[in-house]
Amino acid sequence: MTTSSDLLDESPKDAAGAAPLPSATLGGEQKRSLEQITLLLFITVPFLAILAAVPLAWGWGVSWLDLGLLVFMYYLGCHGVTIGFHRYFTHGSFKAKRPLRIALAIAGSMAVEGPLVRWVADHRKHHKFSDAEGDPHSPWRFGETVPALMKGLWWAHIGWMFDEEQTPQDKYAPDLIKDPAIRSISRNFIFWTMLSLAIPPIVGGLVTMSWWGAFTAFFWGSLVRVALLHHVTWSINSICHAVGKRPFKSRDRSGNVWWLAVLSCGESWHNLHHADPTSARHGVMRGQLDSSARIIRWCEQLGWAYDVRWPSEERIASRRKAPVADAA
């Protein structure tokens, strides 16, 4: 169950006359019209690329280079989010040496899911109010009837991002704001976005020595890749809080959705995550693939990560739901 001890300290310590924490993003506490229009473009354009992907692949095919760029950039950004933004920066599932800390911040930023500090603040608030009033993106926001749930799924998947009210970063992520390097990476989100979108066409153009090679690499390695990663990530907010098995005790409706496990790098074992938020491994049962946990293990073996919060058998057992016969 999510308790106050499972989350990092959410509020800065009061100090008389203390200067306000500097902003880690370019926006303020309210989303401006320009931000919302930019957000709409970053959602719509990659999605249109997905719609065009099937006829383009059927008509012209997909080169191994383009496919390789798509897969590499997808899993670079995905693991940057799952290991970095989520398990490390949000929940403190492990400690990291400084180079790994910076690398995770940059890799996660290249997933094009928003500035690091804003992402973490939103997610910490989500855990504080998970599937209750105050949760930024619960699919149960509008009720439990079928029409209400359909509306809620849309809200949890995309709609919440257009809410004008921003999660207070100084309340939910003061620890990150105080780190100058992390604050700089977060504020320069546009740069990391442009770099993320530019790498595939640069590589594609140089390898093929053609503008067509650059274009197809941009289409598959940038646009389609970003759209796929967006919707997989957003599905954790929507689908994994509406359906799925719930073998563990949590105070919300988070569920395990097996068919998202590979694409989400282990994040879709979401019921365990909400039952034990600081666990470095989400797929704790036999056969549950969790590539993020595997990479954390490698980083630990290399000495880059330490004090990793691996779930013990006793901790897992304590969070399991009692069998129906025992609970009766």
Tab-separated table of C-alpha atoms in Angstrom:
chain	number	residue	atom	x	y	z
A	1	MET	CA	0.000	0.000	0.000
A	2	THR	CA	1.231	3.485	-0.776
A	3	THR	CA	2.031	5.311	2.439
A	4	SER	CA	3.755	8.574	3.202
A	5	SER	CA	6.993	6.696	3.818
A	6	ASP	CA	6.857	5.189	0.328
A	7	LEU	CA	7.206	8.579	-1.348
A	8	LEU	CA	10.044	11.037	-1.258
A	9	ASP	CA	9.552	14.154	0.841
A	10	GLU	CA	6.971	16.183	-1.053
A	11	SER	CA	7.253	19.581	0.564
A	12	PRO	CA	10.215	21.876	1.053
A	13	LYS	CA	11.182	22.679	4.621
A	14	ASP	CA	9.939	26.056	5.755
A	15	ALA	CA	12.620	28.552	6.568
A	16	ALA	CA	12.114	32.119	7.636
A	17	GLY	CA	13.119	34.460	4.874
A	18	ALA	CA	14.254	31.611	2.605
A	19	ALA	CA	14.417	32.500	-1.072
A	20	PRO	CA	11.910	30.692	-3.318
A	21	LEU	CA	13.237	27.698	-5.207
A	22	PRO	CA	14.190	28.473	-8.821
A	23	SER	CA	11.976	27.126	-11.581
A	24	ALA	CA	13.106	23.972	-13.360
A	25	THR	CA	10.849	24.552	-16.383
A	26	LEU	CA	10.204	27.489	-18.670
A	27	GLY	CA	6.458	27.633	-17.913
A	28	GLY	CA	4.719	28.955	-14.815
A	29	GLU	CA	2.071	27.457	-12.553
A	30	GLN	CA	-0.549	27.767	-15.313
A	31	LYS	CA	-0.351	26.346	-18.830
A	32	ARG	CA	-0.454	29.163	-21.353
A	33	SER	CA	-2.184	28.935	-24.726
A	34	LEU	CA	1.175	28.656	-26.523
A	35	GLU	CA	2.161	25.696	-24.332
A	36	GLN	CA	-1.145	23.973	-25.031
A	37	ILE	CA	-0.816	24.507	-28.789
A	38	THR	CA	2.748	23.153	-28.709
A	39	LEU	CA	1.557	20.156	-26.698
A	40	LEU	CA	-1.207	19.523	-29.233
A	41	LEU	CA	1.325	19.531	-32.078
A	42	PHE	CA	3.642	17.108	-30.261
A	43	ILE	CA	0.700	14.748	-29.739
A	44	THR	CA	-0.978	15.101	-33.132
A	45	VAL	CA	1.946	15.048	-35.581
A	46	PRO	CA	3.529	11.788	-34.323
A	47	PHE	CA	0.065	10.192	-34.119
A	48	LEU	CA	-0.587	11.101	-37.764
A	49	ALA	CA	2.733	9.425	-38.559
A	50	ILE	CA	1.459	6.202	-36.981
A	51	LEU	CA	-1.678	6.380	-39.131
A	52	ALA	CA	0.499	6.835	-42.214
A	53	ALA	CA	2.964	4.123	-41.174
A	54	VAL	CA	0.891	1.149	-42.336
A	55	PRO	CA	0.304	2.307	-45.938
A	56	LEU	CA	3.887	3.574	-46.196
A	57	ALA	CA	5.294	0.286	-44.932
A	58	TRP	CA	3.015	-1.611	-47.326
A	59	GLY	CA	3.971	0.532	-50.298
A	60	TRP	CA	7.690	1.183	-49.729
A	61	GLY	CA	8.644	-1.169	-46.938
A	62	VAL	CA	10.823	-0.362	-43.937
A	63	SER	CA	14.604	-0.608	-44.130
A	64	TRP	CA	16.574	-2.417	-41.462
A	65	LEU	CA	18.322	0.874	-40.719
A	66	ASP	CA	15.041	2.684	-40.055
A	67	LEU	CA	13.740	-0.199	-37.959
A	68	GLY	CA	16.976	-0.299	-35.985
A	69	LEU	CA	16.844	3.438	-35.316
A	70	LEU	CA	13.209	3.161	-34.207
A	71	VAL	CA	13.937	0.317	-31.769
A	72	PHE	CA	17.157	1.846	-30.409
A	73	MET	CA	15.705	5.317	-29.839
A	74	TYR	CA	12.478	3.849	-28.445
A	75	TYR	CA	14.177	1.775	-25.773
A	76	LEU	CA	16.732	4.487	-24.995
A	77	GLY	CA	13.931	6.919	-24.176
A	78	CYS	CA	11.692	4.301	-22.588
A	79	HIS	CA	14.374	3.111	-20.166
A	80	GLY	CA	15.339	6.724	-19.516
A	81	VAL	CA	11.781	7.286	-18.308
A	82	THR	CA	11.184	3.993	-16.507
A	83	ILE	CA	14.566	3.729	-14.790
A	84	GLY	CA	15.411	7.426	-14.568
A	85	PHE	CA	12.317	9.609	-14.334
A	86	HIS	CA	10.215	6.987	-12.568
A	87	ARG	CA	12.105	4.515	-10.396
A	88	TYR	CA	15.092	6.742	-9.611
A	89	PHE	CA	14.057	10.397	-9.585
A	90	THR	CA	10.437	9.933	-8.470
A	91	HIS	CA	10.669	7.037	-6.034
A	92	GLY	CA	14.342	6.722	-5.088
A	93	SER	CA	14.415	2.981	-5.796
A	94	PHE	CA	18.212	3.158	-5.887
A	95	LYS	CA	21.066	5.615	-5.568
A	96	ALA	CA	23.223	6.510	-8.559
A	97	LYS	CA	26.723	7.798	-9.123
A	98	ARG	CA	26.728	11.302	-10.595
A	99	PRO	CA	27.440	10.279	-14.242
A	100	LEU	CA	24.563	7.772	-14.200
A	101	ARG	CA	22.263	10.353	-12.616
A	102	ILE	CA	22.983	12.822	-15.434
A	103	ALA	CA	22.739	10.134	-18.130
A	104	LEU	CA	19.326	8.995	-16.862
A	105	ALA	CA	18.057	12.575	-16.803
A	106	ILE	CA	19.127	13.128	-20.420
A	107	ALA	CA	17.887	9.744	-21.684
A	108	GLY	CA	14.482	10.307	-20.095
A	109	SER	CA	14.275	13.812	-21.547
A	110	MET	CA	14.805	12.359	-25.029
A	111	ALA	CA	11.553	10.405	-24.675
A	112	VAL	CA	9.789	13.745	-25.333
A	113	GLU	CA	7.393	13.358	-22.398
A	114	GLY	CA	7.976	16.759	-20.837
A	115	PRO	CA	10.599	18.335	-18.559
A	116	LEU	CA	12.042	16.017	-15.910
A	117	VAL	CA	10.986	18.027	-12.861
A	118	ARG	CA	7.435	18.516	-14.126
A	119	TRP	CA	7.166	14.777	-14.903
A	120	VAL	CA	8.346	13.837	-11.408
A	121	ALA	CA	6.094	16.384	-9.684
A	122	ASP	CA	3.042	15.097	-11.566
A	123	HIS	CA	3.866	11.493	-10.723
A	124	ARG	CA	4.482	12.111	-7.037
A	125	LYS	CA	1.136	13.886	-6.849
A	126	HIS	CA	-0.461	10.931	-8.653
A	127	HIS	CA	0.823	8.554	-5.974
A	128	LYS	CA	-0.360	10.805	-3.167
A	129	PHE	CA	-3.946	10.809	-4.483
A	130	SER	CA	-3.965	7.690	-6.669
A	131	ASP	CA	-7.449	7.118	-8.135
A	132	ALA	CA	-8.914	9.587	-5.634
A	133	GLU	CA	-9.753	13.286	-5.733
A	134	GLY	CA	-6.545	15.152	-6.519
A	135	ASP	CA	-5.057	12.489	-8.816
A	136	PRO	CA	-3.999	14.328	-12.002
A	137	HIS	CA	-4.910	11.451	-14.311
A	138	SER	CA	-7.253	8.850	-12.840
A	139	PRO	CA	-9.583	7.126	-15.355
A	140	TRP	CA	-12.199	6.999	-12.568
A	141	ARG	CA	-12.341	10.795	-12.333
A	142	PHE	CA	-15.881	11.066	-13.730
A	143	GLY	CA	-17.486	7.996	-12.164
A	144	GLU	CA	-17.886	4.271	-12.676
A	145	THR	CA	-20.574	4.045	-15.357
A	146	VAL	CA	-19.477	2.969	-18.835
A	147	PRO	CA	-19.848	6.492	-20.339
A	148	ALA	CA	-18.021	7.997	-17.348
A	149	LEU	CA	-15.205	5.460	-17.637
A	150	MET	CA	-14.832	6.090	-21.384
A	151	LYS	CA	-14.531	9.799	-20.637
A	152	GLY	CA	-12.135	9.023	-17.803
A	153	LEU	CA	-9.921	6.837	-19.974
A	154	TRP	CA	-9.581	9.686	-22.468
A	155	TRP	CA	-8.762	12.062	-19.611
A	156	ALA	CA	-6.156	9.726	-18.094
A	157	HIS	CA	-4.579	8.992	-21.480
A	158	ILE	CA	-4.344	12.495	-22.970
A	159	GLY	CA	-6.862	15.022	-21.651
A	160	TRP	CA	-5.201	15.727	-18.304
A	161	MET	CA	-2.118	17.150	-20.010
A	162	PHE	CA	-4.184	20.105	-21.251
A	163	ASP	CA	-5.346	21.054	-17.757
A	164	GLU	CA	-4.294	24.664	-17.166
A	165	GLU	CA	-3.317	24.010	-13.556
A	166	GLN	CA	0.238	22.745	-13.086
A	167	THR	CA	1.461	20.567	-10.227
A	168	PRO	CA	3.538	22.790	-7.871
A	169	GLN	CA	7.133	21.775	-8.477
A	170	ASP	CA	8.464	23.383	-5.306
A	171	LYS	CA	6.050	21.232	-3.289
A	172	TYR	CA	6.443	17.891	-5.057
A	173	ALA	CA	10.006	17.997	-6.414
A	174	PRO	CA	12.106	20.386	-4.283
A	175	ASP	CA	14.970	17.879	-4.119
A	176	LEU	CA	15.411	17.998	-7.902
A	177	ILE	CA	15.045	21.765	-8.180
A	178	LYS	CA	17.910	22.209	-5.719
A	179	ASP	CA	20.300	20.270	-7.997
A	180	PRO	CA	21.694	22.798	-10.541
A	181	ALA	CA	22.563	20.139	-13.138
A	182	ILE	CA	19.152	18.466	-12.965
A	183	ARG	CA	17.429	21.835	-12.988
A	184	SER	CA	19.377	22.807	-16.117
A	185	ILE	CA	18.544	19.546	-17.910
A	186	SER	CA	14.877	20.028	-17.066
A	187	ARG	CA	14.804	23.656	-18.241
A	188	ASN	CA	16.490	22.693	-21.520
A	189	PHE	CA	13.817	20.145	-22.425
A	190	ILE	CA	13.339	21.744	-25.865
A	191	PHE	CA	17.013	21.158	-26.681
A	192	TRP	CA	16.810	17.469	-25.710
A	193	THR	CA	13.630	17.132	-27.743
A	194	MET	CA	15.268	18.598	-30.836
A	195	LEU	CA	18.321	16.373	-30.339
A	196	SER	CA	16.099	13.313	-29.941
A	197	LEU	CA	14.258	14.116	-33.161
A	198	ALA	CA	17.464	14.990	-35.048
A	199	ILE	CA	19.573	11.897	-34.302
A	200	PRO	CA	17.666	9.433	-36.561
A	201	PRO	CA	17.673	11.604	-39.727
A	202	ILE	CA	21.317	12.554	-39.212
A	203	VAL	CA	22.309	8.894	-38.893
A	204	GLY	CA	19.992	7.833	-41.719
A	205	GLY	CA	21.270	10.541	-44.032
A	206	LEU	CA	24.927	9.831	-43.328
A	207	VAL	CA	24.597	6.052	-43.693
A	208	THR	CA	22.647	6.212	-46.964
A	209	MET	CA	24.210	9.474	-48.167
A	210	SER	CA	20.777	10.599	-49.320
A	211	TRP	CA	18.006	13.001	-48.323
A	212	TRP	CA	15.494	10.175	-48.752
A	213	GLY	CA	17.395	8.118	-46.200
A	214	ALA	CA	17.276	11.065	-43.809
A	215	PHE	CA	13.525	11.503	-44.378
A	216	THR	CA	12.596	7.857	-43.822
A	217	ALA	CA	14.807	7.712	-40.725
A	218	PHE	CA	13.050	10.820	-39.394
A	219	PHE	CA	9.638	9.319	-40.129
A	220	TRP	CA	10.289	5.971	-38.443
A	221	GLY	CA	13.018	6.781	-35.927
A	222	SER	CA	11.611	10.109	-34.778
A	223	LEU	CA	7.878	10.537	-35.433
A	224	VAL	CA	6.610	6.943	-35.252
A	225	ARG	CA	8.956	6.156	-32.363
A	226	VAL	CA	7.778	9.148	-30.310
A	227	ALA	CA	4.115	8.342	-30.940
A	228	LEU	CA	4.528	4.693	-29.931
A	229	LEU	CA	6.394	5.597	-26.761
A	230	HIS	CA	3.860	8.287	-25.866
A	231	HIS	CA	0.880	5.981	-26.119
A	232	VAL	CA	2.568	3.121	-24.282
A	233	THR	CA	3.476	5.474	-21.427
A	234	TRP	CA	0.014	7.028	-21.345
A	235	SER	CA	-1.526	3.546	-21.315
A	236	ILE	CA	0.032	3.014	-17.887
A	237	ASN	CA	-2.043	5.967	-16.652
A	238	SER	CA	-5.240	4.878	-18.382
A	239	ILE	CA	-5.390	1.136	-19.126
A	240	CYS	CA	-3.338	-0.012	-16.124
A	241	HIS	CA	-5.667	1.861	-13.760
A	242	ALA	CA	-8.826	0.456	-15.347
A	243	VAL	CA	-8.132	-3.227	-16.026
A	244	GLY	CA	-5.641	-5.943	-15.148
A	245	LYS	CA	-5.015	-8.454	-12.391
A	246	ARG	CA	-4.604	-7.147	-8.839
A	247	PRO	CA	-2.794	-9.775	-6.747
A	248	PHE	CA	-1.314	-7.180	-4.381
A	249	LYS	CA	-2.868	-4.840	-1.822
A	250	SER	CA	-3.029	-1.204	-2.894
A	251	ARG	CA	-5.407	1.628	-2.132
A	252	ASP	CA	-6.224	2.266	-5.780
A	253	ARG	CA	-7.287	0.327	-8.890
A	254	SER	CA	-3.876	-0.269	-10.432
A	255	GLY	CA	-3.625	-3.541	-12.333
A	256	ASN	CA	-1.024	-5.753	-14.002
A	257	VAL	CA	-1.387	-5.734	-17.812
A	258	TRP	CA	0.905	-8.444	-19.208
A	259	TRP	CA	0.688	-7.538	-22.904
A	260	LEU	CA	2.232	-4.109	-22.270
A	261	ALA	CA	5.226	-5.447	-20.319
A	262	VAL	CA	7.810	-5.608	-23.121
A	263	LEU	CA	6.865	-2.283	-24.703
A	264	SER	CA	6.665	-0.526	-21.318
A	265	CYS	CA	9.991	-1.979	-20.104
A	266	GLY	CA	8.262	-3.602	-17.138
A	267	GLU	CA	6.096	-0.673	-16.060
A	268	SER	CA	2.799	-2.430	-16.760
A	269	TRP	CA	3.220	-4.654	-13.693
A	270	HIS	CA	1.497	-1.697	-12.152
A	271	ASN	CA	-0.357	-3.312	-9.272
A	272	LEU	CA	2.898	-4.314	-7.599
A	273	HIS	CA	4.273	-0.823	-8.181
A	274	HIS	CA	1.408	0.831	-6.324
A	275	ALA	CA	1.581	-1.794	-3.587
A	276	ASP	CA	5.331	-1.159	-3.169
A	277	PRO	CA	6.267	2.122	-4.931
A	278	THR	CA	9.956	2.166	-4.009
A	279	SER	CA	10.669	-1.344	-5.302
A	280	ALA	CA	13.306	-1.361	-8.043
A	281	ARG	CA	11.575	-4.340	-9.642
A	282	HIS	CA	7.937	-4.264	-10.741
A	283	GLY	CA	7.726	-7.708	-12.324
A	284	VAL	CA	8.283	-9.775	-9.190
A	285	MET	CA	6.398	-12.942	-10.133
A	286	ARG	CA	7.685	-15.791	-12.288
A	287	GLY	CA	7.591	-14.976	-15.997
A	288	GLN	CA	7.023	-11.231	-15.520
A	289	LEU	CA	9.495	-9.516	-17.857
A	290	ASP	CA	10.991	-6.303	-16.468
A	291	SER	CA	13.885	-5.019	-18.571
A	292	SER	CA	14.205	-1.903	-16.399
A	293	ALA	CA	14.978	-4.021	-13.337
A	294	ARG	CA	17.529	-6.023	-15.348
A	295	ILE	CA	19.381	-2.864	-16.395
A	296	ILE	CA	19.327	-1.551	-12.813
A	297	ARG	CA	20.907	-4.864	-11.770
A	298	TRP	CA	23.647	-4.434	-14.391
A	299	CYS	CA	24.299	-0.876	-13.196
A	300	GLU	CA	24.541	-2.182	-9.630
A	301	GLN	CA	27.039	-4.865	-10.675
A	302	LEU	CA	29.135	-2.212	-12.446
A	303	GLY	CA	29.132	-0.030	-9.340
A	304	TRP	CA	27.138	2.760	-10.976
A	305	ALA	CA	24.033	2.154	-8.842
A	306	TYR	CA	23.919	1.210	-5.166
A	307	ASP	CA	21.516	0.860	-2.218
A	308	VAL	CA	19.037	-0.699	-4.635
A	309	ARG	CA	15.682	-1.506	-3.061
A	310	TRP	CA	15.181	-5.034	-4.319
A	311	PRO	CA	11.960	-6.604	-3.026
A	312	SER	CA	12.510	-9.438	-0.559
A	313	GLU	CA	10.293	-12.505	-0.469
A	314	GLU	CA	8.935	-11.353	2.887
A	315	ARG	CA	8.108	-7.886	1.556
A	316	ILE	CA	6.339	-9.345	-1.485
A	317	ALA	CA	4.385	-11.790	0.685
A	318	SER	CA	3.285	-9.012	3.035
A	319	ARG	CA	1.732	-7.139	0.135
A	320	ARG	CA	-0.151	-10.061	-1.380
A	321	LYS	CA	-3.897	-10.141	-1.018
A	322	ALA	CA	-5.220	-12.870	1.232
A	323	PRO	CA	-6.810	-15.800	-0.642
A	324	VAL	CA	-10.579	-15.511	-0.888
A	325	ALA	CA	-11.093	-18.480	1.444
A	326	ASP	CA	-8.824	-16.927	4.090
A	327	ALA	CA	-10.392	-13.501	3.757
A	328	ALA	CA	-13.927	-14.840	4.205
